[in-house]
Amino acid sequence: MNVTVTKEKDRTIAEIFGRVDTTTAPEFQKLITDVLTEKPTRLVLDCAQLEYISSAGLRALLIIAKTAKAAGINVNLCALTDFVVDVLATSGFDSFFDIKKDRNA
């Protein structure tokens, strides 16, 4: 797993590469939580290159969503692969996030 963070005027984009699973979820959660401490107006998690997400990754996303909501930060997921869409829908996690087609939506 690798995450590239880019800051723009009105948003921060975190592009996720690879797998967010039991091994990488703690690092992912910490990295995104650190981004949230910078108080972006909007955080976009670009999932175009996210190959796999496990239950540990879902748990990290849930913690990220709760942290962001408490701080008044809007979090969007975008460019979801079919696999990630299925996992989020099956688990009900799609209701926790504003899901966009791409990062410019």
Short mmCIF file of N, CA and C in Angstrom, two decimals:
data_model
loop_
_atom_site.label_atom_id
_atom_site.label_comp_id
_atom_site.label_asym_id
_atom_site.label_seq_id
_atom_site.Cartn_x
_atom_site.Cartn_y
_atom_site.Cartn_z
N MET A 1 0.84 -1.17 0.00
CA MET A 1 0.00 0.00 0.00
C MET A 1 0.88 1.24 0.00
N ASN A 2 0.46 2.19 -0.79
CA ASN A 2 1.13 3.48 -0.83
C ASN A 2 0.05 4.55 -0.96
N VAL A 3 0.27 5.69 -0.36
CA VAL A 3 -0.68 6.80 -0.43
C VAL A 3 0.09 8.05 -0.82
N THR A 4 -0.40 8.73 -1.86
CA THR A 4 0.17 9.99 -2.29
C THR A 4 -0.81 11.09 -1.93
N VAL A 5 -0.35 12.07 -1.16
CA VAL A 5 -1.21 13.16 -0.71
C VAL A 5 -0.85 14.44 -1.47
N THR A 6 -1.88 15.06 -2.05
CA THR A 6 -1.71 16.30 -2.78
C THR A 6 -2.66 17.33 -2.19
N LYS A 7 -2.15 18.52 -1.91
CA LYS A 7 -2.98 19.58 -1.35
C LYS A 7 -3.31 20.58 -2.46
N GLU A 8 -4.59 20.91 -2.53
CA GLU A 8 -5.07 21.92 -3.46
C GLU A 8 -5.76 23.01 -2.65
N LYS A 9 -6.21 24.03 -3.32
CA LYS A 9 -6.79 25.19 -2.63
C LYS A 9 -7.94 24.81 -1.69
N ASP A 10 -8.89 24.05 -2.18
CA ASP A 10 -10.08 23.77 -1.38
C ASP A 10 -10.22 22.31 -0.95
N ARG A 11 -9.18 21.52 -1.19
CA ARG A 11 -9.27 20.11 -0.83
C ARG A 11 -7.89 19.47 -0.76
N THR A 12 -7.87 18.32 -0.09
CA THR A 12 -6.68 17.49 -0.06
C THR A 12 -7.06 16.16 -0.70
N ILE A 13 -6.21 15.66 -1.58
CA ILE A 13 -6.47 14.39 -2.26
C ILE A 13 -5.46 13.36 -1.79
N ALA A 14 -5.97 12.22 -1.34
CA ALA A 14 -5.12 11.09 -0.96
C ALA A 14 -5.38 9.97 -1.96
N GLU A 15 -4.40 9.70 -2.80
CA GLU A 15 -4.53 8.65 -3.81
C GLU A 15 -3.96 7.36 -3.22
N ILE A 16 -4.80 6.32 -3.18
CA ILE A 16 -4.44 5.07 -2.52
C ILE A 16 -4.05 4.04 -3.57
N PHE A 17 -2.88 3.42 -3.39
CA PHE A 17 -2.37 2.42 -4.31
C PHE A 17 -2.23 1.08 -3.58
N GLY A 18 -2.63 -0.01 -4.23
CA GLY A 18 -2.38 -1.33 -3.68
C GLY A 18 -3.50 -1.85 -2.82
N ARG A 19 -3.12 -2.45 -1.69
CA ARG A 19 -4.06 -3.15 -0.81
C ARG A 19 -4.10 -2.50 0.57
N VAL A 20 -5.32 -2.37 1.10
CA VAL A 20 -5.48 -1.95 2.49
C VAL A 20 -6.06 -3.17 3.21
N ASP A 21 -5.19 -3.86 3.92
CA ASP A 21 -5.56 -5.12 4.57
C ASP A 21 -5.03 -5.13 6.00
N THR A 22 -5.03 -6.28 6.62
CA THR A 22 -4.61 -6.39 8.01
C THR A 22 -3.21 -5.82 8.23
N THR A 23 -2.34 -6.03 7.28
CA THR A 23 -0.96 -5.57 7.41
C THR A 23 -0.83 -4.06 7.24
N THR A 24 -1.57 -3.50 6.29
CA THR A 24 -1.37 -2.10 5.93
C THR A 24 -2.41 -1.14 6.53
N ALA A 25 -3.52 -1.66 7.04
CA ALA A 25 -4.59 -0.79 7.56
C ALA A 25 -4.14 0.15 8.67
N PRO A 26 -3.35 -0.30 9.65
CA PRO A 26 -2.91 0.64 10.70
C PRO A 26 -2.10 1.81 10.14
N GLU A 27 -1.21 1.54 9.21
CA GLU A 27 -0.42 2.60 8.59
C GLU A 27 -1.32 3.55 7.79
N PHE A 28 -2.27 2.97 7.05
CA PHE A 28 -3.22 3.77 6.27
C PHE A 28 -4.02 4.68 7.20
N GLN A 29 -4.56 4.13 8.26
CA GLN A 29 -5.37 4.90 9.21
C GLN A 29 -4.56 6.04 9.81
N LYS A 30 -3.34 5.77 10.22
CA LYS A 30 -2.49 6.81 10.81
C LYS A 30 -2.18 7.91 9.80
N LEU A 31 -1.84 7.51 8.59
CA LEU A 31 -1.49 8.49 7.57
C LEU A 31 -2.67 9.42 7.28
N ILE A 32 -3.87 8.85 7.11
CA ILE A 32 -5.04 9.68 6.80
C ILE A 32 -5.46 10.50 8.02
N THR A 33 -5.35 9.93 9.20
CA THR A 33 -5.67 10.69 10.42
C THR A 33 -4.72 11.88 10.56
N ASP A 34 -3.45 11.68 10.23
CA ASP A 34 -2.49 12.79 10.24
C ASP A 34 -2.90 13.88 9.25
N VAL A 35 -3.39 13.48 8.08
CA VAL A 35 -3.87 14.44 7.09
C VAL A 35 -5.05 15.23 7.66
N LEU A 36 -5.94 14.54 8.38
CA LEU A 36 -7.11 15.21 8.96
C LEU A 36 -6.72 16.24 10.01
N THR A 37 -5.60 16.05 10.71
CA THR A 37 -5.17 17.02 11.72
C THR A 37 -4.79 18.36 11.10
N GLU A 38 -4.54 18.36 9.79
CA GLU A 38 -4.23 19.60 9.07
C GLU A 38 -5.50 20.37 8.71
N LYS A 39 -6.66 19.82 9.06
CA LYS A 39 -7.97 20.47 8.88
C LYS A 39 -8.28 20.88 7.43
N PRO A 40 -8.18 19.95 6.48
CA PRO A 40 -8.60 20.33 5.13
C PRO A 40 -10.12 20.55 5.12
N THR A 41 -10.59 21.39 4.22
CA THR A 41 -12.03 21.60 4.08
C THR A 41 -12.68 20.33 3.59
N ARG A 42 -12.02 19.68 2.66
CA ARG A 42 -12.54 18.46 2.03
C ARG A 42 -11.38 17.50 1.80
N LEU A 43 -11.60 16.24 2.12
CA LEU A 43 -10.61 15.19 1.87
C LEU A 43 -11.19 14.23 0.84
N VAL A 44 -10.47 14.04 -0.25
CA VAL A 44 -10.88 13.12 -1.29
C VAL A 44 -9.95 11.90 -1.24
N LEU A 45 -10.55 10.73 -1.03
CA LEU A 45 -9.79 9.48 -1.08
C LEU A 45 -9.98 8.89 -2.46
N ASP A 46 -8.97 9.01 -3.29
CA ASP A 46 -9.02 8.52 -4.68
C ASP A 46 -8.66 7.04 -4.67
N CYS A 47 -9.63 6.20 -5.00
CA CYS A 47 -9.47 4.74 -4.90
C CYS A 47 -9.27 4.07 -6.25
N ALA A 48 -8.93 4.82 -7.28
CA ALA A 48 -8.77 4.25 -8.62
C ALA A 48 -7.72 3.13 -8.64
N GLN A 49 -6.69 3.25 -7.80
CA GLN A 49 -5.61 2.27 -7.78
C GLN A 49 -5.67 1.36 -6.54
N LEU A 50 -6.79 1.43 -5.81
CA LEU A 50 -6.98 0.55 -4.65
C LEU A 50 -7.42 -0.81 -5.16
N GLU A 51 -6.55 -1.79 -5.02
CA GLU A 51 -6.81 -3.13 -5.56
C GLU A 51 -7.68 -3.99 -4.65
N TYR A 52 -7.55 -3.78 -3.34
CA TYR A 52 -8.21 -4.67 -2.38
C TYR A 52 -8.37 -3.94 -1.06
N ILE A 53 -9.51 -4.18 -0.39
CA ILE A 53 -9.70 -3.67 0.95
C ILE A 53 -10.34 -4.78 1.79
N SER A 54 -9.76 -5.04 2.95
CA SER A 54 -10.25 -6.10 3.84
C SER A 54 -11.11 -5.48 4.93
N SER A 55 -11.58 -6.32 5.85
CA SER A 55 -12.36 -5.81 6.98
C SER A 55 -11.52 -4.87 7.84
N ALA A 56 -10.23 -5.12 7.93
CA ALA A 56 -9.35 -4.20 8.68
C ALA A 56 -9.28 -2.84 7.98
N GLY A 57 -9.28 -2.85 6.66
CA GLY A 57 -9.31 -1.60 5.90
C GLY A 57 -10.63 -0.87 6.08
N LEU A 58 -11.73 -1.63 6.11
CA LEU A 58 -13.04 -1.02 6.36
C LEU A 58 -13.09 -0.39 7.74
N ARG A 59 -12.53 -1.06 8.73
CA ARG A 59 -12.48 -0.51 10.08
C ARG A 59 -11.69 0.80 10.09
N ALA A 60 -10.57 0.83 9.36
CA ALA A 60 -9.78 2.07 9.27
C ALA A 60 -10.60 3.17 8.62
N LEU A 61 -11.35 2.84 7.56
CA LEU A 61 -12.20 3.84 6.91
C LEU A 61 -13.27 4.37 7.86
N LEU A 62 -13.83 3.49 8.66
CA LEU A 62 -14.86 3.90 9.62
C LEU A 62 -14.28 4.89 10.64
N ILE A 63 -13.11 4.59 11.15
CA ILE A 63 -12.46 5.48 12.12
C ILE A 63 -12.13 6.82 11.46
N ILE A 64 -11.68 6.78 10.21
CA ILE A 64 -11.38 8.00 9.46
C ILE A 64 -12.66 8.82 9.29
N ALA A 65 -13.76 8.17 8.94
CA ALA A 65 -15.04 8.86 8.75
C ALA A 65 -15.50 9.53 10.04
N LYS A 66 -15.41 8.82 11.15
CA LYS A 66 -15.84 9.38 12.43
C LYS A 66 -14.95 10.54 12.87
N THR A 67 -13.65 10.40 12.67
CA THR A 67 -12.71 11.47 13.01
C THR A 67 -12.98 12.71 12.17
N ALA A 68 -13.20 12.50 10.87
CA ALA A 68 -13.47 13.62 9.97
C ALA A 68 -14.78 14.31 10.34
N LYS A 69 -15.82 13.53 10.61
CA LYS A 69 -17.11 14.11 10.96
C LYS A 69 -17.02 14.95 12.21
N ALA A 70 -16.29 14.46 13.22
CA ALA A 70 -16.12 15.20 14.46
C ALA A 70 -15.40 16.53 14.24
N ALA A 71 -14.52 16.55 13.23
CA ALA A 71 -13.75 17.76 12.93
C ALA A 71 -14.44 18.64 11.89
N GLY A 72 -15.61 18.20 11.39
CA GLY A 72 -16.33 18.99 10.39
C GLY A 72 -15.70 18.92 9.01
N ILE A 73 -15.00 17.84 8.72
CA ILE A 73 -14.33 17.67 7.43
C ILE A 73 -15.14 16.72 6.56
N ASN A 74 -15.43 17.14 5.34
CA ASN A 74 -16.17 16.33 4.39
C ASN A 74 -15.20 15.35 3.72
N VAL A 75 -15.52 14.06 3.75
CA VAL A 75 -14.68 13.04 3.12
C VAL A 75 -15.44 12.43 1.95
N ASN A 76 -14.80 12.42 0.79
CA ASN A 76 -15.36 11.79 -0.40
C ASN A 76 -14.49 10.61 -0.79
N LEU A 77 -15.12 9.54 -1.24
CA LEU A 77 -14.41 8.45 -1.90
C LEU A 77 -14.69 8.62 -3.38
N CYS A 78 -13.70 8.39 -4.22
CA CYS A 78 -13.95 8.52 -5.65
C CYS A 78 -13.19 7.45 -6.43
N ALA A 79 -13.63 7.28 -7.67
CA ALA A 79 -13.00 6.36 -8.63
C ALA A 79 -12.91 4.94 -8.09
N LEU A 80 -14.00 4.47 -7.51
CA LEU A 80 -13.99 3.13 -6.91
C LEU A 80 -13.99 2.05 -7.98
N THR A 81 -13.17 1.02 -7.75
CA THR A 81 -13.20 -0.14 -8.63
C THR A 81 -14.45 -0.96 -8.31
N ASP A 82 -14.83 -1.84 -9.21
CA ASP A 82 -16.01 -2.67 -8.98
C ASP A 82 -15.87 -3.48 -7.69
N PHE A 83 -14.66 -4.00 -7.43
CA PHE A 83 -14.45 -4.79 -6.22
C PHE A 83 -14.72 -3.96 -4.97
N VAL A 84 -14.17 -2.75 -4.93
CA VAL A 84 -14.33 -1.90 -3.76
C VAL A 84 -15.79 -1.48 -3.61
N VAL A 85 -16.47 -1.19 -4.71
CA VAL A 85 -17.90 -0.86 -4.66
C VAL A 85 -18.67 -2.01 -4.03
N ASP A 86 -18.38 -3.24 -4.46
CA ASP A 86 -19.06 -4.42 -3.91
C ASP A 86 -18.81 -4.58 -2.42
N VAL A 87 -17.56 -4.42 -2.01
CA VAL A 87 -17.21 -4.58 -0.59
C VAL A 87 -17.93 -3.52 0.25
N LEU A 88 -17.90 -2.27 -0.20
CA LEU A 88 -18.56 -1.19 0.54
C LEU A 88 -20.07 -1.40 0.60
N ALA A 89 -20.67 -1.81 -0.51
CA ALA A 89 -22.12 -2.02 -0.54
C ALA A 89 -22.53 -3.20 0.33
N THR A 90 -21.79 -4.29 0.25
CA THR A 90 -22.11 -5.49 1.02
C THR A 90 -22.01 -5.22 2.51
N SER A 91 -21.02 -4.44 2.90
CA SER A 91 -20.81 -4.15 4.32
C SER A 91 -21.66 -2.99 4.83
N GLY A 92 -22.29 -2.24 3.93
CA GLY A 92 -23.07 -1.08 4.33
C GLY A 92 -22.23 0.16 4.54
N PHE A 93 -20.95 0.08 4.26
CA PHE A 93 -20.06 1.22 4.49
C PHE A 93 -20.25 2.31 3.44
N ASP A 94 -20.94 2.01 2.37
CA ASP A 94 -21.18 3.03 1.36
C ASP A 94 -22.06 4.16 1.91
N SER A 95 -22.77 3.91 3.00
CA SER A 95 -23.61 4.95 3.60
C SER A 95 -22.82 5.94 4.45
N PHE A 96 -21.58 5.62 4.77
CA PHE A 96 -20.75 6.50 5.60
C PHE A 96 -20.03 7.57 4.80
N PHE A 97 -19.99 7.40 3.48
CA PHE A 97 -19.18 8.29 2.64
C PHE A 97 -19.98 8.86 1.50
N ASP A 98 -19.57 10.03 1.08
CA ASP A 98 -20.08 10.64 -0.15
C ASP A 98 -19.20 10.08 -1.27
N ILE A 99 -19.79 9.26 -2.13
CA ILE A 99 -19.02 8.59 -3.17
C ILE A 99 -19.22 9.33 -4.49
N LYS A 100 -18.11 9.67 -5.11
CA LYS A 100 -18.10 10.42 -6.38
C LYS A 100 -17.50 9.56 -7.48
N LYS A 101 -17.88 9.89 -8.73
CA LYS A 101 -17.36 9.16 -9.88
C LYS A 101 -15.85 9.35 -10.02
N ASP A 102 -15.41 10.58 -9.87
CA ASP A 102 -13.98 10.88 -9.97
C ASP A 102 -13.63 12.03 -9.04
N ARG A 103 -12.38 12.37 -8.95
CA ARG A 103 -11.93 13.38 -7.99
C ARG A 103 -12.40 14.79 -8.33
N ASN A 104 -12.86 15.00 -9.55
CA ASN A 104 -13.32 16.33 -9.95
C ASN A 104 -14.82 16.52 -9.79
N ALA A 105 -15.52 15.50 -9.35
CA ALA A 105 -16.98 15.60 -9.19
C ALA A 105 -17.34 16.31 -7.90
#
